[in-house]
Amino acid sequence: MAVMDLRTLCVIIACIYGTISAPCTDKLVFDSGTTPKPGVTVTASSEYGTSDTNHIYGPSRAFLNAKKDRDASGHVLIGAWSAGTLDTKQYVQVEFPSPKDISAISTQGRNGCCKQWVTKYKVQYSDDCQTWQTLPQEMTGNVDENSVVTQTLPAPITAKCVRINPTVWNHHISMRMELIGCDVTPTTTLPPTTTTQPTTVAVTTQPTTVPVTTQPTTVPVTTQPTTVPVTTQPTTVPVTTQPTTTVKPVVTTTISNQVTTTKAQITTAAQSATSAAIAPHKASGNQSIPTFTGNTDEDTVVTNNLTAPVTAKCIRVNPATWHHHIAMRMDLIGCDSTQTTAASATTTLGAVTSSQQSSQTTMVTALTTMLPAKSNTSCGDSLLTSPYGASFTMTSSSEKEELDPSQVYSPDRGVLNKQELFDMNGNLLMGAWSPDTNNVNQYLQVNFTSPVIIRDVTTQGRNGCCQDWVTQYKLQYSTDCVTWLPVGTGAGTTFTGNTDQDTQVKNSLGCVITAKCMRLIPLVWNNNIAVRMDFTGCKIRQSPAGGATTTSPVPATQSVPQPAVTAQG
């Protein structure tokens, strides 16, 4: 007699004593798309914005096809559940009144804002909602905000509670979901049979135990490199930010005629501009006059540090030996001094030929030609928010949700202390500027109507929604809004930003700068790039000098000697 296999026997039994079950494809969690079915509860490990009563991010927003909306009280109903913490311990949980057979899971990202979705997740399940098992397979989630992705489980599970545990996400943990399955089919009791030789069929019913994964899941975190490509001109030398330094290094390059050694002579700010006594530079406590090594070819930049920083109003570089003929190009490296100078002091510099030299010379002229912008000033106005501030416009590299007028992330939202609010048309004005992409190529730019003096920068994160802020950034400045230079030495100083949404963090620029345009370039951020900012400084006023109009960028309480030298032939 042929041996009957177990599967064939089970099918015959099902045909005799019952029928094969209908497809297990019911939506088990939400009734009519918006509320859980009777007896079903939906909870979560955490909820974003629990202290923000104007926005609802909780698990009640986790139903499939939830849309960003406002309720009758004006609360913003977010288009997904969003976790309050970004780690792999977060979950959204469904508890049924009785066990269910679950065969598939459908998910979506966050509707309406922010490009947030879960890209991978794990499934945990329990018979008593206390002891949990985890499916070993990691499920693939979403690639955008609104597409529904349905994943069939490797094998159906029977559970009273189910958790969806995000492991990888885009920007933030935000999701909408539905469990697909059916009620548990009752066990069928077979009637007793009488046979001369009963045949016993041994059916193995070993429970399928799925090991719980205890290894932590590493989630890729958006950490951007801390360098920003900066346009640097070939003859620009880093700025030294020592507080009392006026002149430190001497930098020289030459053309075919080379200066091979130089000496430095200094005029102090206290001496008259017309009858100044020139003293040679000496090492501290040393009576000898040092000779600096210059160039050996036409274009290589050579930098020499002074033996000790000096404070001066005038500097001479005195060639000592040279190749063929005295010919050189140079610059000084240093920063602003805080000595008091007379308001009537004026200086002029000789004509220059290149546009870069012109902008630097104009800055030097401005820094040594001083009149107060207004009385009793220390050049400490908030340029974007103070009544004494400057006229300006804001631009940016990009803008989030630019085509959606109901959500405004525009550059003008990047001014310090802007608040999240609704305008008269019901559009949501965000509490910061945010770009459409999180990378180190983004920037927020201020365009002043005329050049200003800038001493400090102050930043904040995003007000209202979403724990977004910039933790590190660089600054660039320009005198024409076309050619950009880094603020700080080398490729630019990396400034420390914020650690929360609303606390103001101020950073000194080190050396005072004159600029018509400023850029803030985020390097590292929390969740998403979002920033508000202001600059401290003062406007440059026009004042008569000998019948002519001159630019006077610094108030009378400030003097600006130069702290370093650059030179070329």
XYZ file of C-alpha atoms in Angstrom:
569
model
C 0.000 0.000 0.000
C 1.345 3.442 -0.959
C 2.487 5.638 1.909
C 0.476 8.869 2.181
C 2.508 11.975 3.034
C 1.494 14.308 5.867
C 0.466 17.236 3.638
C -1.906 15.113 1.560
C -3.460 13.709 4.731
C -4.039 17.236 6.130
C -5.771 18.348 2.938
C -8.064 15.283 2.980
C -8.961 15.930 6.646
C -9.729 19.595 5.880
C -12.004 18.576 2.984
C -13.916 16.064 5.103
C -14.299 17.991 8.374
C -14.031 21.636 7.388
C -13.199 24.032 4.608
C -9.936 25.796 3.759
C -9.842 29.325 5.335
C -10.656 32.403 3.276
C -7.723 34.724 2.347
C -6.243 36.401 5.471
C -6.174 40.009 4.171
C -8.297 42.123 6.527
C -7.136 45.517 7.809
C -6.843 44.800 11.497
C -5.953 48.121 13.179
C -7.889 51.133 11.939
C -11.585 51.394 11.252
C -12.688 53.795 8.488
C -9.061 54.875 8.109
C -8.809 57.280 11.055
C -9.542 55.564 14.384
C -8.628 52.153 15.821
C -11.242 49.407 15.654
C -13.197 48.665 18.851
C -10.921 47.138 21.487
C -7.720 47.920 19.538
C -5.216 50.307 21.132
C -2.259 51.988 19.422
C 0.640 53.307 21.540
C 4.250 54.321 20.951
C 7.609 54.321 22.717
C 7.811 58.124 22.489
C 6.173 61.079 20.815
C 7.774 64.130 19.303
C 6.799 67.554 20.601
C 5.038 66.463 23.787
C 5.519 69.980 25.173
C 4.151 71.563 21.999
C 0.371 71.669 22.444
C -0.127 73.179 18.982
C 1.085 70.085 17.107
C -0.111 66.469 17.409
C 2.595 63.878 16.563
C 1.277 60.947 18.628
C 0.343 57.376 17.645
C -3.201 58.551 16.900
C -1.632 59.968 13.694
C -0.153 56.585 12.683
C -3.088 55.437 10.562
C -2.505 54.739 6.871
C -3.171 57.762 4.585
C -3.284 60.248 7.491
C -2.844 63.765 6.116
C -1.478 66.924 7.675
C -4.506 68.931 8.786
C -5.890 71.265 11.440
C -8.639 70.409 13.873
C -11.470 72.689 14.982
C -9.279 74.127 17.758
C -6.524 75.100 15.336
C -4.101 72.338 16.345
C -1.829 71.098 13.560
C -2.436 67.363 13.045
C 0.838 65.947 11.741
C 0.665 63.488 8.846
C 2.294 60.596 10.731
C 3.434 59.375 14.113
C 6.864 60.883 14.871
C 9.161 59.548 17.574
C 10.511 61.848 20.268
C 13.917 60.141 20.234
C 15.989 59.016 17.275
C 17.357 55.573 18.111
C 16.603 51.938 17.315
C 14.595 51.445 20.526
C 11.552 53.319 19.196
C 8.345 51.553 18.162
C 4.657 51.939 17.440
C 2.597 49.195 19.125
C -0.783 47.641 18.392
C -2.655 45.651 21.061
C -5.667 43.538 20.049
C -8.406 42.394 22.434
C -7.653 38.815 21.320
C -4.877 37.199 19.243
C -4.841 37.761 15.476
C -3.183 36.026 12.560
C -0.943 38.616 10.861
C 0.362 38.039 7.355
C 1.580 41.458 6.087
C 2.370 45.052 7.091
C 1.775 48.265 5.101
C 3.706 51.493 5.810
C 3.952 55.117 4.633
C 6.165 58.103 5.488
C 5.105 61.490 6.847
C 2.572 63.461 4.831
C 2.745 67.206 4.306
C 6.206 68.116 5.501
C 9.824 67.337 5.978
C 10.665 64.305 3.789
C 10.614 61.873 6.695
C 10.077 58.124 6.468
C 11.305 54.788 7.826
C 13.413 52.834 5.336
C 13.898 49.633 7.380
C 12.190 48.144 10.406
C 11.851 44.984 12.472
C 8.704 43.249 13.698
C 8.223 42.188 17.313
C 5.231 40.195 18.559
C 3.871 38.815 21.820
C 1.078 36.595 23.128
C 0.795 38.545 26.396
C 2.294 41.972 25.513
C 5.043 41.310 28.069
C 7.418 38.761 26.541
C 8.486 39.655 23.007
C 9.896 37.758 20.065
C 11.511 39.408 17.027
C 11.357 38.204 13.461
C 14.954 37.744 12.265
C 14.248 39.351 8.897
C 14.554 43.150 8.633
C 11.678 44.527 6.556
C 12.108 47.128 3.820
C 10.094 50.303 4.374
C 9.562 53.468 2.348
C 11.514 55.651 -0.072
C 9.222 58.688 -0.011
C 6.484 60.321 2.039
C 3.243 58.949 0.594
C 3.732 55.694 -1.333
C 2.259 52.658 0.456
C 4.720 49.765 0.752
C 3.263 46.393 1.778
C 5.586 43.628 2.969
C 4.378 40.050 3.378
C 5.824 38.378 6.449
C 8.053 35.345 5.789
C 5.442 33.290 7.646
C 2.191 34.386 9.298
C 2.386 35.063 13.025
C -0.281 34.797 15.699
C -0.072 37.529 18.322
C -2.032 39.721 20.686
C 0.481 42.582 20.427
C 2.696 43.690 17.561
C 5.441 46.307 17.481
C 6.966 47.944 14.416
C 10.544 48.872 15.370
C 12.295 51.343 12.985
C 15.994 50.659 12.449
C 16.860 53.029 9.581
C 15.086 56.255 8.594
C 15.302 59.327 6.412
C 15.802 62.533 8.481
C 13.456 61.481 11.309
C 11.425 58.473 12.515
C 7.959 59.177 11.117
C 5.513 56.599 9.810
C 1.948 55.544 9.111
C 1.057 51.862 9.149
C -1.542 49.081 8.979
C -1.437 45.376 9.948
C -3.016 42.932 7.539
C -4.375 39.526 8.565
C -7.485 37.936 10.042
C -9.074 36.498 13.160
C -7.499 33.332 14.504
C -9.306 30.277 13.065
C -10.727 28.038 15.880
C -9.174 24.584 16.155
C -11.428 21.835 14.602
C -12.011 18.748 16.763
C -12.203 15.543 14.703
C -14.963 12.989 15.584
C -13.734 9.689 16.990
C -13.365 6.824 14.521
C -13.495 3.052 15.077
C -11.088 0.897 13.110
C -9.788 -2.587 13.541
C -6.246 -1.291 13.300
C -6.255 2.410 13.995
C -3.620 4.340 12.133
C -1.882 6.939 14.218
C -0.319 9.795 12.374
C 2.281 11.681 14.401
C 2.078 15.387 13.621
C 4.979 17.501 14.812
C 3.690 20.752 16.311
C 6.878 22.209 17.609
C 6.383 25.894 18.216
C 8.414 28.141 15.979
C 10.640 30.061 18.317
C 12.252 33.032 16.720
C 15.361 34.199 18.541
C 15.253 37.748 19.814
C 17.921 39.894 18.213
C 19.958 41.440 20.961
C 22.662 42.948 18.845
C 22.253 46.706 18.573
C 21.366 47.967 15.162
C 23.616 50.661 13.831
C 21.686 53.455 12.204
C 23.386 55.688 9.673
C 23.361 59.183 11.157
C 23.682 62.236 8.915
C 27.096 63.546 9.898
C 28.460 65.900 7.366
C 32.125 66.502 6.847
C 33.398 69.507 8.767
C 35.004 71.158 5.783
C 33.321 73.450 3.332
C 34.723 74.277 -0.094
C 35.645 77.958 0.165
C 36.694 80.220 -2.665
C 40.096 81.434 -1.630
C 42.146 83.809 -3.683
C 45.733 82.812 -4.335
C 47.177 85.826 -2.519
C 44.903 85.679 0.512
C 46.668 84.805 3.749
C 44.869 83.430 6.866
C 43.790 85.904 9.536
C 45.353 85.537 12.979
C 42.821 85.957 15.788
C 45.054 86.759 18.750
C 43.240 89.504 20.678
C 46.064 92.014 21.088
C 47.989 91.290 17.910
C 48.273 93.928 15.241
C 51.032 92.457 13.108
C 52.478 88.999 13.349
C 53.686 87.158 10.220
C 55.303 88.757 7.180
C 54.365 87.034 3.920
C 56.259 87.709 0.711
C 56.385 86.520 -2.868
C 58.205 88.002 -5.841
C 58.373 88.085 -9.627
C 61.619 87.538 -11.572
C 63.270 90.192 -9.444
C 63.231 88.811 -5.905
C 63.676 90.325 -2.459
C 65.633 87.685 -0.582
C 65.685 89.276 2.896
C 63.551 91.984 4.535
C 63.388 94.051 7.704
C 60.210 95.397 9.303
C 59.735 98.945 10.531
C 56.717 99.986 12.585
C 54.868 103.208 13.369
C 52.634 103.036 16.442
C 49.066 104.345 16.423
C 49.932 106.949 19.057
C 52.372 108.693 16.701
C 51.318 111.365 14.227
C 50.359 110.185 10.746
C 52.235 113.106 9.194
C 55.387 113.179 11.329
C 55.703 109.562 12.434
C 58.916 108.210 13.860
C 59.748 104.828 12.317
C 61.316 102.245 14.649
C 62.763 98.911 13.501
C 61.043 95.742 14.679
C 62.969 93.967 17.451
C 62.431 90.758 19.316
C 60.927 91.138 22.786
C 63.764 92.064 25.192
C 66.281 91.904 22.332
C 68.210 94.893 20.994
C 69.129 93.205 17.696
C 67.091 93.862 14.560
C 65.952 90.568 13.002
C 66.281 90.003 9.259
C 63.494 87.941 7.689
C 64.044 85.449 4.905
C 62.223 86.407 1.716
C 61.714 84.648 -1.603
C 63.666 82.364 -3.894
C 61.351 82.528 -6.925
C 58.636 84.661 -8.501
C 55.322 83.329 -7.150
C 55.776 81.151 -4.070
C 54.241 82.739 -0.953
C 56.649 82.866 2.004
C 55.247 83.577 5.483
C 57.389 84.835 8.378
C 56.094 85.203 11.935
C 57.265 88.269 13.804
C 59.359 87.507 16.856
C 56.618 89.159 18.955
C 53.241 90.669 18.026
C 53.232 94.438 17.544
C 50.511 97.064 17.567
C 51.006 99.711 14.910
C 49.314 102.187 12.620
C 51.978 102.036 9.865
C 54.273 99.236 8.702
C 57.285 99.329 6.376
C 58.893 96.274 4.790
C 62.536 97.251 4.126
C 64.334 95.033 1.553
C 67.850 94.123 2.699
C 69.030 91.889 -0.171
C 67.395 91.022 -3.489
C 67.720 89.102 -6.738
C 68.389 91.344 -9.786
C 66.080 94.147 -8.639
C 63.889 95.133 -5.673
C 60.391 93.874 -6.579
C 57.837 92.384 -4.231
C 54.187 91.826 -3.360
C 53.022 91.655 0.261
C 50.234 91.541 2.823
C 50.016 91.825 6.633
C 48.259 89.245 8.799
C 46.592 90.157 12.087
C 43.408 91.555 13.586
C 41.659 94.572 15.074
C 42.931 96.466 18.107
C 40.700 98.146 20.714
C 42.769 101.268 21.331
C 41.056 104.658 21.261
C 41.774 106.892 18.281
C 40.772 110.417 17.361
C 37.613 110.728 15.311
C 39.304 113.091 12.897
C 42.106 110.713 11.947
C 42.263 109.868 8.252
C 44.668 107.891 6.100
C 44.913 107.124 2.423
C 46.656 104.360 0.540
C 48.188 104.370 -2.906
C 46.358 103.155 -5.972
C 46.064 99.420 -6.632
C 45.562 97.523 -9.835
C 43.725 94.224 -9.123
C 40.129 93.881 -7.915
C 41.231 91.701 -5.014
C 43.846 94.232 -3.879
C 41.230 96.944 -4.235
C 38.783 95.213 -1.902
C 41.500 94.526 0.670
C 42.853 98.079 0.416
C 39.373 99.517 0.778
C 38.926 97.423 3.902
C 42.255 98.621 5.313
C 41.428 102.221 4.464
C 38.064 101.855 6.127
C 39.606 100.313 9.205
C 42.072 103.224 9.594
C 39.624 106.037 8.782
C 37.297 106.348 11.728
C 34.193 108.333 12.666
C 31.333 107.260 14.926
C 28.172 105.975 13.250
C 26.296 107.457 16.226
C 27.285 108.745 19.637
C 28.468 106.490 22.452
C 28.592 103.404 20.250
C 30.853 100.396 20.596
C 29.810 99.064 17.192
C 27.551 96.514 18.891
C 24.208 96.880 17.091
C 22.156 93.850 16.059
C 22.309 94.443 12.326
C 19.232 92.344 11.400
C 16.915 93.048 14.345
C 17.920 96.333 16.018
C 16.383 99.761 15.218
C 20.005 100.813 14.579
C 20.478 97.839 12.249
C 21.207 97.837 8.545
C 18.963 97.505 5.506
C 19.258 94.013 4.030
C 17.675 91.164 2.083
C 17.969 87.392 2.669
C 18.704 84.657 0.134
C 19.710 80.990 0.404
C 21.057 78.018 -1.506
C 17.625 76.329 -1.403
C 14.353 76.321 0.499
C 12.320 73.409 1.849
C 8.773 72.978 0.452
C 9.351 75.948 -1.871
C 6.379 75.005 -4.071
C 3.984 74.624 -1.141
C 2.699 78.057 -0.072
C 1.062 76.594 3.034
C 4.510 75.922 4.562
C 7.030 78.760 4.522
C 10.702 77.927 5.185
C 12.031 80.923 3.194
C 15.345 82.705 3.988
C 13.576 85.589 5.750
C 12.462 83.031 8.372
C 16.180 82.757 9.240
C 16.308 86.041 11.187
C 16.998 85.717 14.921
C 13.909 85.265 17.160
C 11.466 84.488 14.321
C 8.557 82.430 15.725
C 6.481 79.681 14.130
C 2.995 81.051 13.462
C 0.098 81.158 11.010
C -0.392 84.167 8.761
C -3.800 85.661 7.917
C -4.179 83.226 5.003
C -3.641 80.181 7.195
C -0.125 79.483 5.876
C 2.302 78.104 8.455
C 5.356 80.378 8.774
C 8.149 78.173 10.104
C 10.364 79.218 12.994
C 13.605 79.061 10.959
C 15.043 78.801 7.474
C 15.504 75.219 6.259
C 16.970 74.045 2.912
C 15.413 71.315 0.783
C 18.495 69.085 1.203
C 20.712 68.355 4.194
C 24.305 68.691 2.997
C 27.316 70.986 3.487
C 26.630 72.855 0.244
C 23.703 74.754 1.767
C 23.944 78.337 3.012
C 21.866 81.229 4.360
C 22.960 84.610 2.994
C 22.467 88.215 4.119
C 22.824 90.938 1.479
C 23.339 94.363 3.059
C 22.383 97.438 1.038
C 25.796 98.934 1.813
C 28.928 97.577 3.549
C 28.851 97.171 7.333
C 31.290 96.391 10.136
C 30.720 92.928 11.674
C 32.130 91.747 15.009
C 29.986 88.785 16.181
C 27.408 86.275 14.950
C 24.457 84.871 16.955
C 22.430 81.767 16.038
C 19.315 79.849 17.136
C 17.653 76.596 16.089
C 14.102 76.102 14.788
C 11.283 77.489 16.909
C 8.017 75.565 17.380
C 8.111 72.255 15.600
C 10.910 69.767 15.241
C 14.125 69.633 17.241
C 16.230 70.957 14.371
C 19.344 73.096 14.812
C 22.867 73.578 13.465
C 25.652 72.480 15.813
C 28.673 73.600 13.721
C 29.035 76.070 10.869
C 31.437 78.305 8.951
C 31.081 81.869 7.711
C 32.062 83.517 4.453
C 32.088 87.228 3.640
C 32.257 89.321 0.464
C 32.647 92.979 -0.410
C 30.840 92.539 -3.749
C 28.633 89.440 -3.109
C 30.515 87.633 -5.898
C 33.973 86.765 -4.563
C 33.828 85.016 -1.185
C 36.468 84.681 1.520
C 36.395 82.539 4.681
C 36.051 84.118 8.103
C 39.012 82.955 10.166
C 42.328 81.310 9.390
C 43.061 78.852 6.600
C 39.852 77.396 5.211
C 37.918 79.293 7.873
C 36.995 78.988 11.533
C 34.471 76.299 12.513
C 32.044 77.974 14.893
C 30.108 76.126 17.606
C 26.359 76.428 17.060
C 23.318 75.409 19.058
C 22.250 72.552 21.319
C 18.527 73.311 21.390
C 15.836 75.190 19.487
C 15.677 78.658 21.044
C 18.785 79.437 23.110
C 20.939 82.121 21.479
C 24.631 81.282 20.991
C 27.002 84.170 20.186
C 30.458 83.766 18.609
C 33.084 86.458 18.061
C 34.566 86.625 14.563
C 37.993 87.302 16.079
C 39.090 90.076 13.726
C 36.482 92.674 12.787
C 35.546 92.518 9.099
C 33.910 94.844 6.613
C 31.430 93.120 4.291
C 28.471 93.727 2.028
C 27.317 90.101 2.106
C 27.615 87.294 4.681
C 26.980 83.556 4.369
C 26.409 80.982 7.118
C 27.296 77.459 5.944
C 26.008 74.593 8.147
C 28.479 71.748 8.687
C 26.808 69.557 11.343
C 23.188 69.602 12.492
C 20.612 67.900 14.697
C 17.951 66.077 12.627
C 17.662 68.745 9.899
C 19.377 71.984 8.938
C 17.416 74.848 10.496
C 18.863 78.151 11.665
C 18.059 81.718 12.682
C 20.859 84.275 12.899
C 21.929 87.888 13.451
C 25.210 89.786 13.184
C 26.573 92.318 15.684
C 28.358 95.398 14.339
C 27.509 98.800 12.942
C 26.723 100.654 9.759
C 29.370 102.633 7.882
C 28.455 106.291 7.666
C 29.415 108.802 5.011
C 31.252 111.825 6.447
C 32.933 114.891 4.917
C 36.732 115.039 5.012
C 38.298 118.081 3.381
C 35.148 118.719 1.349
C 34.994 115.111 0.080
C 32.812 112.204 1.185
C 34.745 109.403 2.877
C 33.722 106.009 4.214
C 34.068 105.703 7.983
C 33.260 102.146 9.043
C 34.357 102.091 12.687
C 33.186 104.273 15.577
C 35.585 106.588 17.405
C 36.094 104.111 20.244
C 37.675 101.588 17.859
C 41.059 101.621 16.151
C 42.222 99.097 13.637
C 45.907 98.456 13.105
C 46.912 95.486 10.974
C 48.286 92.254 12.506
C 50.204 90.559 9.665
C 51.931 90.996 6.313
C 51.585 89.286 2.932
C 53.926 90.092 0.062
C 54.700 89.097 -3.521
C 56.834 90.487 -6.319
